[in-house]
Amino acid sequence: MSIREKISFYFEDIETPTGRIINLIITALVLLSSAIFIIETYDIPQSLRLHLNFTNYVILLIFALEYLLRFWCAEEKIKFLLSIFSLIDLLAIIPFLIGVIDISYIRIFRWFSILRLVRFLEGKTVKSRFSKGDSVIYARILFTLFAIIFVYSGLIYQVEHPVNRAQFSTFLDAVYFAVVTMTTVGFGDVTPISAAGRLLTVLMIFTGIALIPWQVGDLIKRLVRTVNKVETLCPNCALSFHDADARFCKNCGTQLEDN
């Protein structure tokens, strides 16, 4: 393969050790960048803040290089530019580099593209009620809820902190507001005062009404389906749990032994 083909392969590959390591590094950098954003909302020594700013800048440069490499490797450039993850990358990189606002934490949505790695964290043999496929689904549902709350918290903090520091002094205050708003509890003890903050609040409420019950309901349905399984060991792949009336393993198709 050419260099471009190799780079493109390893960006998408999770089967080989090299591809898995590259994807895990990207995951770790996204997590580190988000952690730096949270830490910087607190009162920390100026020397530590400078080190965190430098680290975050280096991470953003790595993300920019990754974006350029992906663009170079893409066979259909326009399709790549219009893809959801490419747009997220641009929104995370450009505002930070030109000094407008730091919304690099929205790259947390990039985790959706690497949730495939969940199945490798379990090893080749699954010895629990959760199959590899189920684990990816559970992780996707839980992460959807987490990512939405996280990004809304970051946005409301960025908007309200400069004008309303008393109520939005740290990221935790923003998380508290996002959770009580999206769950439509609305205690009213923390309220936005800017027009942008109120608009975000409306979007949070709509998101909470439309999306969160759907995601939580889907999670509950899958958990109930898992509870109804019985322990039947597959003699081929060692999958431990199957539906009560299953005659063949859903993972490898091997006929199951009668209990």
JSON list of N, CA, C and O in Angstrom, two decimals, residues 81-126:
[
{"chain": "A", "resi": 81, "resn": "LEU", "atom": "N", "xyz": [-15.56, 16.69, 3.77]},
{"chain": "A", "resi": 81, "resn": "LEU", "atom": "CA", "xyz": [-15.76, 18.01, 4.36]},
{"chain": "A", "resi": 81, "resn": "LEU", "atom": "C", "xyz": [-17.15, 18.17, 4.96]},
{"chain": "A", "resi": 81, "resn": "LEU", "atom": "O", "xyz": [-17.33, 18.89, 5.95]},
{"chain": "A", "resi": 82, "resn": "LEU", "atom": "N", "xyz": [-18.15, 17.49, 4.37]},
{"chain": "A", "resi": 82, "resn": "LEU", "atom": "CA", "xyz": [-19.53, 17.64, 4.81]},
{"chain": "A", "resi": 82, "resn": "LEU", "atom": "C", "xyz": [-19.95, 16.58, 5.83]},
{"chain": "A", "resi": 82, "resn": "LEU", "atom": "O", "xyz": [-21.08, 16.62, 6.32]},
{"chain": "A", "resi": 83, "resn": "SER", "atom": "N", "xyz": [-19.05, 15.65, 6.14]},
{"chain": "A", "resi": 83, "resn": "SER", "atom": "CA", "xyz": [-19.39, 14.62, 7.13]},
{"chain": "A", "resi": 83, "resn": "SER", "atom": "C", "xyz": [-19.48, 15.23, 8.52]},
{"chain": "A", "resi": 83, "resn": "SER", "atom": "O", "xyz": [-18.82, 16.23, 8.83]},
{"chain": "A", "resi": 84, "resn": "ILE", "atom": "N", "xyz": [-20.30, 14.62, 9.37]},
{"chain": "A", "resi": 84, "resn": "ILE", "atom": "CA", "xyz": [-20.57, 15.19, 10.69]},
{"chain": "A", "resi": 84, "resn": "ILE", "atom": "C", "xyz": [-19.31, 15.30, 11.54]},
{"chain": "A", "resi": 84, "resn": "ILE", "atom": "O", "xyz": [-19.08, 16.31, 12.21]},
{"chain": "A", "resi": 85, "resn": "PHE", "atom": "N", "xyz": [-18.43, 14.27, 11.50]},
{"chain": "A", "resi": 85, "resn": "PHE", "atom": "CA", "xyz": [-17.24, 14.31, 12.33]},
{"chain": "A", "resi": 85, "resn": "PHE", "atom": "C", "xyz": [-16.23, 15.33, 11.83]},
{"chain": "A", "resi": 85, "resn": "PHE", "atom": "O", "xyz": [-15.51, 15.95, 12.62]},
{"chain": "A", "resi": 86, "resn": "SER", "atom": "N", "xyz": [-16.18, 15.57, 10.52]},
{"chain": "A", "resi": 86, "resn": "SER", "atom": "CA", "xyz": [-15.29, 16.60, 9.98]},
{"chain": "A", "resi": 86, "resn": "SER", "atom": "C", "xyz": [-15.76, 17.98, 10.40]},
{"chain": "A", "resi": 86, "resn": "SER", "atom": "O", "xyz": [-14.95, 18.86, 10.74]},
{"chain": "A", "resi": 87, "resn": "LEU", "atom": "N", "xyz": [-17.07, 18.19, 10.39]},
{"chain": "A", "resi": 87, "resn": "LEU", "atom": "CA", "xyz": [-17.61, 19.48, 10.82]},
{"chain": "A", "resi": 87, "resn": "LEU", "atom": "C", "xyz": [-17.36, 19.72, 12.30]},
{"chain": "A", "resi": 87, "resn": "LEU", "atom": "O", "xyz": [-17.05, 20.84, 12.72]},
{"chain": "A", "resi": 88, "resn": "ILE", "atom": "N", "xyz": [-17.47, 18.66, 13.10]},
{"chain": "A", "resi": 88, "resn": "ILE", "atom": "CA", "xyz": [-17.16, 18.78, 14.52]},
{"chain": "A", "resi": 88, "resn": "ILE", "atom": "C", "xyz": [-15.70, 19.16, 14.72]},
{"chain": "A", "resi": 88, "resn": "ILE", "atom": "O", "xyz": [-15.36, 20.03, 15.54]},
{"chain": "A", "resi": 89, "resn": "ASP", "atom": "N", "xyz": [-14.81, 18.53, 13.95]},
{"chain": "A", "resi": 89, "resn": "ASP", "atom": "CA", "xyz": [-13.38, 18.85, 14.04]},
{"chain": "A", "resi": 89, "resn": "ASP", "atom": "C", "xyz": [-13.13, 20.32, 13.71]},
{"chain": "A", "resi": 89, "resn": "ASP", "atom": "O", "xyz": [-12.35, 20.99, 14.41]},
{"chain": "A", "resi": 90, "resn": "LEU", "atom": "N", "xyz": [-13.76, 20.82, 12.66]},
{"chain": "A", "resi": 90, "resn": "LEU", "atom": "CA", "xyz": [-13.56, 22.22, 12.27]},
{"chain": "A", "resi": 90, "resn": "LEU", "atom": "C", "xyz": [-14.07, 23.17, 13.34]},
{"chain": "A", "resi": 90, "resn": "LEU", "atom": "O", "xyz": [-13.42, 24.17, 13.67]},
{"chain": "A", "resi": 91, "resn": "LEU", "atom": "N", "xyz": [-15.24, 22.86, 13.90]},
{"chain": "A", "resi": 91, "resn": "LEU", "atom": "CA", "xyz": [-15.80, 23.71, 14.95]},
{"chain": "A", "resi": 91, "resn": "LEU", "atom": "C", "xyz": [-14.93, 23.70, 16.20]},
{"chain": "A", "resi": 91, "resn": "LEU", "atom": "O", "xyz": [-14.90, 24.68, 16.95]},
{"chain": "A", "resi": 92, "resn": "ALA", "atom": "N", "xyz": [-14.25, 22.59, 16.44]},
{"chain": "A", "resi": 92, "resn": "ALA", "atom": "CA", "xyz": [-13.38, 22.48, 17.61]},
{"chain": "A", "resi": 92, "resn": "ALA", "atom": "C", "xyz": [-12.05, 23.18, 17.41]},
{"chain": "A", "resi": 92, "resn": "ALA", "atom": "O", "xyz": [-11.46, 23.71, 18.35]},
{"chain": "A", "resi": 93, "resn": "ILE", "atom": "N", "xyz": [-11.55, 23.18, 16.17]},
{"chain": "A", "resi": 93, "resn": "ILE", "atom": "CA", "xyz": [-10.20, 23.67, 15.91]},
{"chain": "A", "resi": 93, "resn": "ILE", "atom": "C", "xyz": [-10.15, 25.17, 15.56]},
{"chain": "A", "resi": 93, "resn": "ILE", "atom": "O", "xyz": [-9.41, 25.94, 16.17]},
{"chain": "A", "resi": 94, "resn": "ILE", "atom": "N", "xyz": [-10.97, 25.58, 14.58]},
{"chain": "A", "resi": 94, "resn": "ILE", "atom": "CA", "xyz": [-10.85, 26.94, 14.05]},
{"chain": "A", "resi": 94, "resn": "ILE", "atom": "C", "xyz": [-11.09, 28.02, 15.09]},
{"chain": "A", "resi": 94, "resn": "ILE", "atom": "O", "xyz": [-10.27, 28.95, 15.22]},
{"chain": "A", "resi": 95, "resn": "PRO", "atom": "N", "xyz": [-12.20, 27.98, 15.89]},
{"chain": "A", "resi": 95, "resn": "PRO", "atom": "CA", "xyz": [-12.40, 29.05, 16.87]},
{"chain": "A", "resi": 95, "resn": "PRO", "atom": "C", "xyz": [-11.26, 29.17, 17.87]},
{"chain": "A", "resi": 95, "resn": "PRO", "atom": "O", "xyz": [-10.89, 30.27, 18.27]},
{"chain": "A", "resi": 96, "resn": "PHE", "atom": "N", "xyz": [-10.70, 28.04, 18.26]},
{"chain": "A", "resi": 96, "resn": "PHE", "atom": "CA", "xyz": [-9.60, 28.06, 19.23]},
{"chain": "A", "resi": 96, "resn": "PHE", "atom": "C", "xyz": [-8.35, 28.70, 18.62]},
{"chain": "A", "resi": 96, "resn": "PHE", "atom": "O", "xyz": [-7.68, 29.53, 19.26]},
{"chain": "A", "resi": 97, "resn": "LEU", "atom": "N", "xyz": [-8.03, 28.34, 17.40]},
{"chain": "A", "resi": 97, "resn": "LEU", "atom": "CA", "xyz": [-6.81, 28.83, 16.77]},
{"chain": "A", "resi": 97, "resn": "LEU", "atom": "C", "xyz": [-6.87, 30.33, 16.47]},
{"chain": "A", "resi": 97, "resn": "LEU", "atom": "O", "xyz": [-5.85, 31.01, 16.51]},
{"chain": "A", "resi": 98, "resn": "ILE", "atom": "N", "xyz": [-8.08, 30.85, 16.17]},
{"chain": "A", "resi": 98, "resn": "ILE", "atom": "CA", "xyz": [-8.17, 32.28, 15.88]},
{"chain": "A", "resi": 98, "resn": "ILE", "atom": "C", "xyz": [-8.51, 33.09, 17.12]},
{"chain": "A", "resi": 98, "resn": "ILE", "atom": "O", "xyz": [-8.65, 34.31, 17.06]},
{"chain": "A", "resi": 99, "resn": "GLY", "atom": "N", "xyz": [-8.64, 32.40, 18.28]},
{"chain": "A", "resi": 99, "resn": "GLY", "atom": "CA", "xyz": [-8.80, 33.10, 19.54]},
{"chain": "A", "resi": 99, "resn": "GLY", "atom": "C", "xyz": [-10.19, 33.65, 19.80]},
{"chain": "A", "resi": 99, "resn": "GLY", "atom": "O", "xyz": [-10.34, 34.59, 20.59]},
{"chain": "A", "resi": 100, "resn": "VAL", "atom": "N", "xyz": [-11.21, 33.10, 19.16]},
{"chain": "A", "resi": 100, "resn": "VAL", "atom": "CA", "xyz": [-12.56, 33.62, 19.37]},
{"chain": "A", "resi": 100, "resn": "VAL", "atom": "C", "xyz": [-13.16, 33.04, 20.64]},
{"chain": "A", "resi": 100, "resn": "VAL", "atom": "O", "xyz": [-13.53, 33.75, 21.56]},
{"chain": "A", "resi": 101, "resn": "ILE", "atom": "N", "xyz": [-13.27, 31.72, 20.70]},
{"chain": "A", "resi": 101, "resn": "ILE", "atom": "CA", "xyz": [-13.84, 31.04, 21.85]},
{"chain": "A", "resi": 101, "resn": "ILE", "atom": "C", "xyz": [-13.34, 29.59, 21.83]},
{"chain": "A", "resi": 101, "resn": "ILE", "atom": "O", "xyz": [-13.08, 29.05, 20.76]},
{"chain": "A", "resi": 102, "resn": "ASP", "atom": "N", "xyz": [-13.20, 29.00, 23.00]},
{"chain": "A", "resi": 102, "resn": "ASP", "atom": "CA", "xyz": [-12.74, 27.61, 23.07]},
{"chain": "A", "resi": 102, "resn": "ASP", "atom": "C", "xyz": [-13.94, 26.69, 23.22]},
{"chain": "A", "resi": 102, "resn": "ASP", "atom": "O", "xyz": [-14.54, 26.59, 24.29]},
{"chain": "A", "resi": 103, "resn": "ILE", "atom": "N", "xyz": [-14.30, 26.02, 22.13]},
{"chain": "A", "resi": 103, "resn": "ILE", "atom": "CA", "xyz": [-15.37, 25.02, 22.19]},
{"chain": "A", "resi": 103, "resn": "ILE", "atom": "C", "xyz": [-14.81, 23.66, 21.76]},
{"chain": "A", "resi": 103, "resn": "ILE", "atom": "O", "xyz": [-15.51, 22.84, 21.18]},
{"chain": "A", "resi": 104, "resn": "SER", "atom": "N", "xyz": [-13.53, 23.47, 22.06]},
{"chain": "A", "resi": 104, "resn": "SER", "atom": "CA", "xyz": [-12.88, 22.22, 21.66]},
{"chain": "A", "resi": 104, "resn": "SER", "atom": "C", "xyz": [-13.51, 21.01, 22.33]},
{"chain": "A", "resi": 104, "resn": "SER", "atom": "O", "xyz": [-13.36, 19.88, 21.85]},
{"chain": "A", "resi": 105, "resn": "TYR", "atom": "N", "xyz": [-14.24, 21.23, 23.45]},
{"chain": "A", "resi": 105, "resn": "TYR", "atom": "CA", "xyz": [-14.85, 20.12, 24.16]},
{"chain": "A", "resi": 105, "resn": "TYR", "atom": "C", "xyz": [-15.94, 19.43, 23.33]},
{"chain": "A", "resi": 105, "resn": "TYR", "atom": "O", "xyz": [-16.37, 18.34, 23.68]},
{"chain": "A", "resi": 106, "resn": "ILE", "atom": "N", "xyz": [-16.42, 20.08, 22.26]},
{"chain": "A", "resi": 106, "resn": "ILE", "atom": "CA", "xyz": [-17.44, 19.41, 21.44]},
{"chain": "A", "resi": 106, "resn": "ILE", "atom": "C", "xyz": [-16.86, 18.20, 20.71]},
{"chain": "A", "resi": 106, "resn": "ILE", "atom": "O", "xyz": [-17.62, 17.39, 20.18]},
{"chain": "A", "resi": 107, "resn": "ARG", "atom": "N", "xyz": [-15.53, 18.06, 20.71]},
{"chain": "A", "resi": 107, "resn": "ARG", "atom": "CA", "xyz": [-14.93, 16.87, 20.11]},
{"chain": "A", "resi": 107, "resn": "ARG", "atom": "C", "xyz": [-15.28, 15.61, 20.90]},
{"chain": "A", "resi": 107, "resn": "ARG", "atom": "O", "xyz": [-14.98, 14.50, 20.47]},
{"chain": "A", "resi": 108, "resn": "ILE", "atom": "N", "xyz": [-15.95, 15.79, 22.06]},
{"chain": "A", "resi": 108, "resn": "ILE", "atom": "CA", "xyz": [-16.39, 14.62, 22.81]},
{"chain": "A", "resi": 108, "resn": "ILE", "atom": "C", "xyz": [-17.30, 13.77, 21.95]},
{"chain": "A", "resi": 108, "resn": "ILE", "atom": "O", "xyz": [-17.39, 12.55, 22.11]},
{"chain": "A", "resi": 109, "resn": "PHE", "atom": "N", "xyz": [-18.00, 14.40, 20.97]},
{"chain": "A", "resi": 109, "resn": "PHE", "atom": "CA", "xyz": [-18.86, 13.64, 20.07]},
{"chain": "A", "resi": 109, "resn": "PHE", "atom": "C", "xyz": [-18.05, 12.72, 19.17]},
{"chain": "A", "resi": 109, "resn": "PHE", "atom": "O", "xyz": [-18.61, 11.78, 18.59]},
{"chain": "A", "resi": 110, "resn": "ARG", "atom": "N", "xyz": [-16.74, 12.97, 19.00]},
{"chain": "A", "resi": 110, "resn": "ARG", "atom": "CA", "xyz": [-15.92, 12.08, 18.20]},
{"chain": "A", "resi": 110, "resn": "ARG", "atom": "C", "xyz": [-15.84, 10.68, 18.80]},
{"chain": "A", "resi": 110, "resn": "ARG", "atom": "O", "xyz": [-15.48, 9.73, 18.12]},
{"chain": "A", "resi": 111, "resn": "TRP", "atom": "N", "xyz": [-16.19, 10.57, 20.09]},
{"chain": "A", "resi": 111, "resn": "TRP", "atom": "CA", "xyz": [-16.17, 9.25, 20.71]},
{"chain": "A", "resi": 111, "resn": "TRP", "atom": "C", "xyz": [-17.16, 8.31, 20.05]},
{"chain": "A", "resi": 111, "resn": "TRP", "atom": "O", "xyz": [-17.01, 7.10, 20.14]},
{"chain": "A", "resi": 112, "resn": "PHE", "atom": "N", "xyz": [-18.18, 8.85, 19.40]},
{"chain": "A", "resi": 112, "resn": "PHE", "atom": "CA", "xyz": [-19.13, 7.98, 18.72]},
{"chain": "A", "resi": 112, "resn": "PHE", "atom": "C", "xyz": [-18.44, 7.15, 17.64]},
{"chain": "A", "resi": 112, "resn": "PHE", "atom": "O", "xyz": [-18.84, 6.02, 17.38]},
{"chain": "A", "resi": 113, "resn": "SER", "atom": "N", "xyz": [-17.41, 7.73, 17.02]},
{"chain": "A", "resi": 113, "resn": "SER", "atom": "CA", "xyz": [-16.74, 7.02, 15.94]},
{"chain": "A", "resi": 113, "resn": "SER", "atom": "C", "xyz": [-15.77, 5.95, 16.44]},
{"chain": "A", "resi": 113, "resn": "SER", "atom": "O", "xyz": [-15.28, 5.15, 15.67]},
{"chain": "A", "resi": 114, "resn": "ILE", "atom": "N", "xyz": [-15.50, 5.95, 17.75]},
{"chain": "A", "resi": 114, "resn": "ILE", "atom": "CA", "xyz": [-14.54, 4.97, 18.28]},
{"chain": "A", "resi": 114, "resn": "ILE", "atom": "C", "xyz": [-15.15, 4.11, 19.38]},
{"chain": "A", "resi": 114, "resn": "ILE", "atom": "O", "xyz": [-14.43, 3.40, 20.07]},
{"chain": "A", "resi": 115, "resn": "LEU", "atom": "N", "xyz": [-16.48, 4.15, 19.51]},
{"chain": "A", "resi": 115, "resn": "LEU", "atom": "CA", "xyz": [-17.12, 3.26, 20.47]},
{"chain": "A", "resi": 115, "resn": "LEU", "atom": "C", "xyz": [-16.97, 1.80, 20.06]},
{"chain": "A", "resi": 115, "resn": "LEU", "atom": "O", "xyz": [-17.23, 0.89, 20.85]},
{"chain": "A", "resi": 116, "resn": "ARG", "atom": "N", "xyz": [-16.54, 1.58, 18.81]},
{"chain": "A", "resi": 116, "resn": "ARG", "atom": "CA", "xyz": [-16.28, 0.21, 18.36]},
{"chain": "A", "resi": 116, "resn": "ARG", "atom": "C", "xyz": [-15.22, -0.46, 19.20]},
{"chain": "A", "resi": 116, "resn": "ARG", "atom": "O", "xyz": [-15.16, -1.68, 19.32]},
{"chain": "A", "resi": 117, "resn": "LEU", "atom": "N", "xyz": [-14.37, 0.35, 19.85]},
{"chain": "A", "resi": 117, "resn": "LEU", "atom": "CA", "xyz": [-13.28, -0.20, 20.65]},
{"chain": "A", "resi": 117, "resn": "LEU", "atom": "C", "xyz": [-13.79, -0.87, 21.93]},
{"chain": "A", "resi": 117, "resn": "LEU", "atom": "O", "xyz": [-13.05, -1.62, 22.56]},
{"chain": "A", "resi": 118, "resn": "VAL", "atom": "N", "xyz": [-15.05, -0.62, 22.30]},
{"chain": "A", "resi": 118, "resn": "VAL", "atom": "CA", "xyz": [-15.59, -1.19, 23.52]},
{"chain": "A", "resi": 118, "resn": "VAL", "atom": "C", "xyz": [-15.49, -2.71, 23.50]},
{"chain": "A", "resi": 118, "resn": "VAL", "atom": "O", "xyz": [-15.16, -3.34, 24.51]},
{"chain": "A", "resi": 119, "resn": "ARG", "atom": "N", "xyz": [-15.74, -3.30, 22.36]},
{"chain": "A", "resi": 119, "resn": "ARG", "atom": "CA", "xyz": [-15.75, -4.76, 22.29]},
{"chain": "A", "resi": 119, "resn": "ARG", "atom": "C", "xyz": [-14.37, -5.36, 22.52]},
{"chain": "A", "resi": 119, "resn": "ARG", "atom": "O", "xyz": [-14.24, -6.52, 22.92]},
{"chain": "A", "resi": 120, "resn": "PHE", "atom": "N", "xyz": [-13.32, -4.58, 22.29]},
{"chain": "A", "resi": 120, "resn": "PHE", "atom": "CA", "xyz": [-11.97, -5.11, 22.52]},
{"chain": "A", "resi": 120, "resn": "PHE", "atom": "C", "xyz": [-11.57, -5.01, 23.99]},
{"chain": "A", "resi": 120, "resn": "PHE", "atom": "O", "xyz": [-10.66, -5.67, 24.44]},
{"chain": "A", "resi": 121, "resn": "LEU", "atom": "N", "xyz": [-12.26, -4.15, 24.75]},
{"chain": "A", "resi": 121, "resn": "LEU", "atom": "CA", "xyz": [-11.95, -4.03, 26.16]},
{"chain": "A", "resi": 121, "resn": "LEU", "atom": "C", "xyz": [-12.42, -5.25, 26.94]},
{"chain": "A", "resi": 121, "resn": "LEU", "atom": "O", "xyz": [-12.02, -5.47, 28.06]},
{"chain": "A", "resi": 122, "resn": "GLU", "atom": "N", "xyz": [-13.29, -6.04, 26.33]},
{"chain": "A", "resi": 122, "resn": "GLU", "atom": "CA", "xyz": [-13.81, -7.22, 27.00]},
{"chain": "A", "resi": 122, "resn": "GLU", "atom": "C", "xyz": [-12.96, -8.46, 26.74]},
{"chain": "A", "resi": 122, "resn": "GLU", "atom": "O", "xyz": [-13.14, -9.49, 27.37]},
{"chain": "A", "resi": 123, "resn": "GLY", "atom": "N", "xyz": [-12.08, -8.36, 25.77]},
{"chain": "A", "resi": 123, "resn": "GLY", "atom": "CA", "xyz": [-11.33, -9.55, 25.39]},
{"chain": "A", "resi": 123, "resn": "GLY", "atom": "C", "xyz": [-12.11, -10.34, 24.36]},
{"chain": "A", "resi": 123, "resn": "GLY", "atom": "O", "xyz": [-13.19, -9.97, 23.94]},
{"chain": "A", "resi": 124, "resn": "LYS", "atom": "N", "xyz": [-11.57, -11.44, 23.92]},
{"chain": "A", "resi": 124, "resn": "LYS", "atom": "CA", "xyz": [-12.19, -12.23, 22.87]},
{"chain": "A", "resi": 124, "resn": "LYS", "atom": "C", "xyz": [-13.35, -13.08, 23.39]},
{"chain": "A", "resi": 124, "resn": "LYS", "atom": "O", "xyz": [-14.20, -13.50, 22.66]},
{"chain": "A", "resi": 125, "resn": "THR", "atom": "N", "xyz": [-13.37, -13.35, 24.69]},
{"chain": "A", "resi": 125, "resn": "THR", "atom": "CA", "xyz": [-14.42, -14.19, 25.24]},
{"chain": "A", "resi": 125, "resn": "THR", "atom": "C", "xyz": [-15.27, -13.38, 26.19]},
{"chain": "A", "resi": 125, "resn": "THR", "atom": "O", "xyz": [-14.76, -12.70, 27.07]},
{"chain": "A", "resi": 126, "resn": "VAL", "atom": "N", "xyz": [-16.57, -13.44, 26.02]},
{"chain": "A", "resi": 126, "resn": "VAL", "atom": "CA", "xyz": [-17.49, -12.72, 26.88]},
{"chain": "A", "resi": 126, "resn": "VAL", "atom": "C", "xyz": [-18.04, -13.67, 27.92]},
{"chain": "A", "resi": 126, "resn": "VAL", "atom": "O", "xyz": [-18.67, -14.66, 27.58]}
]
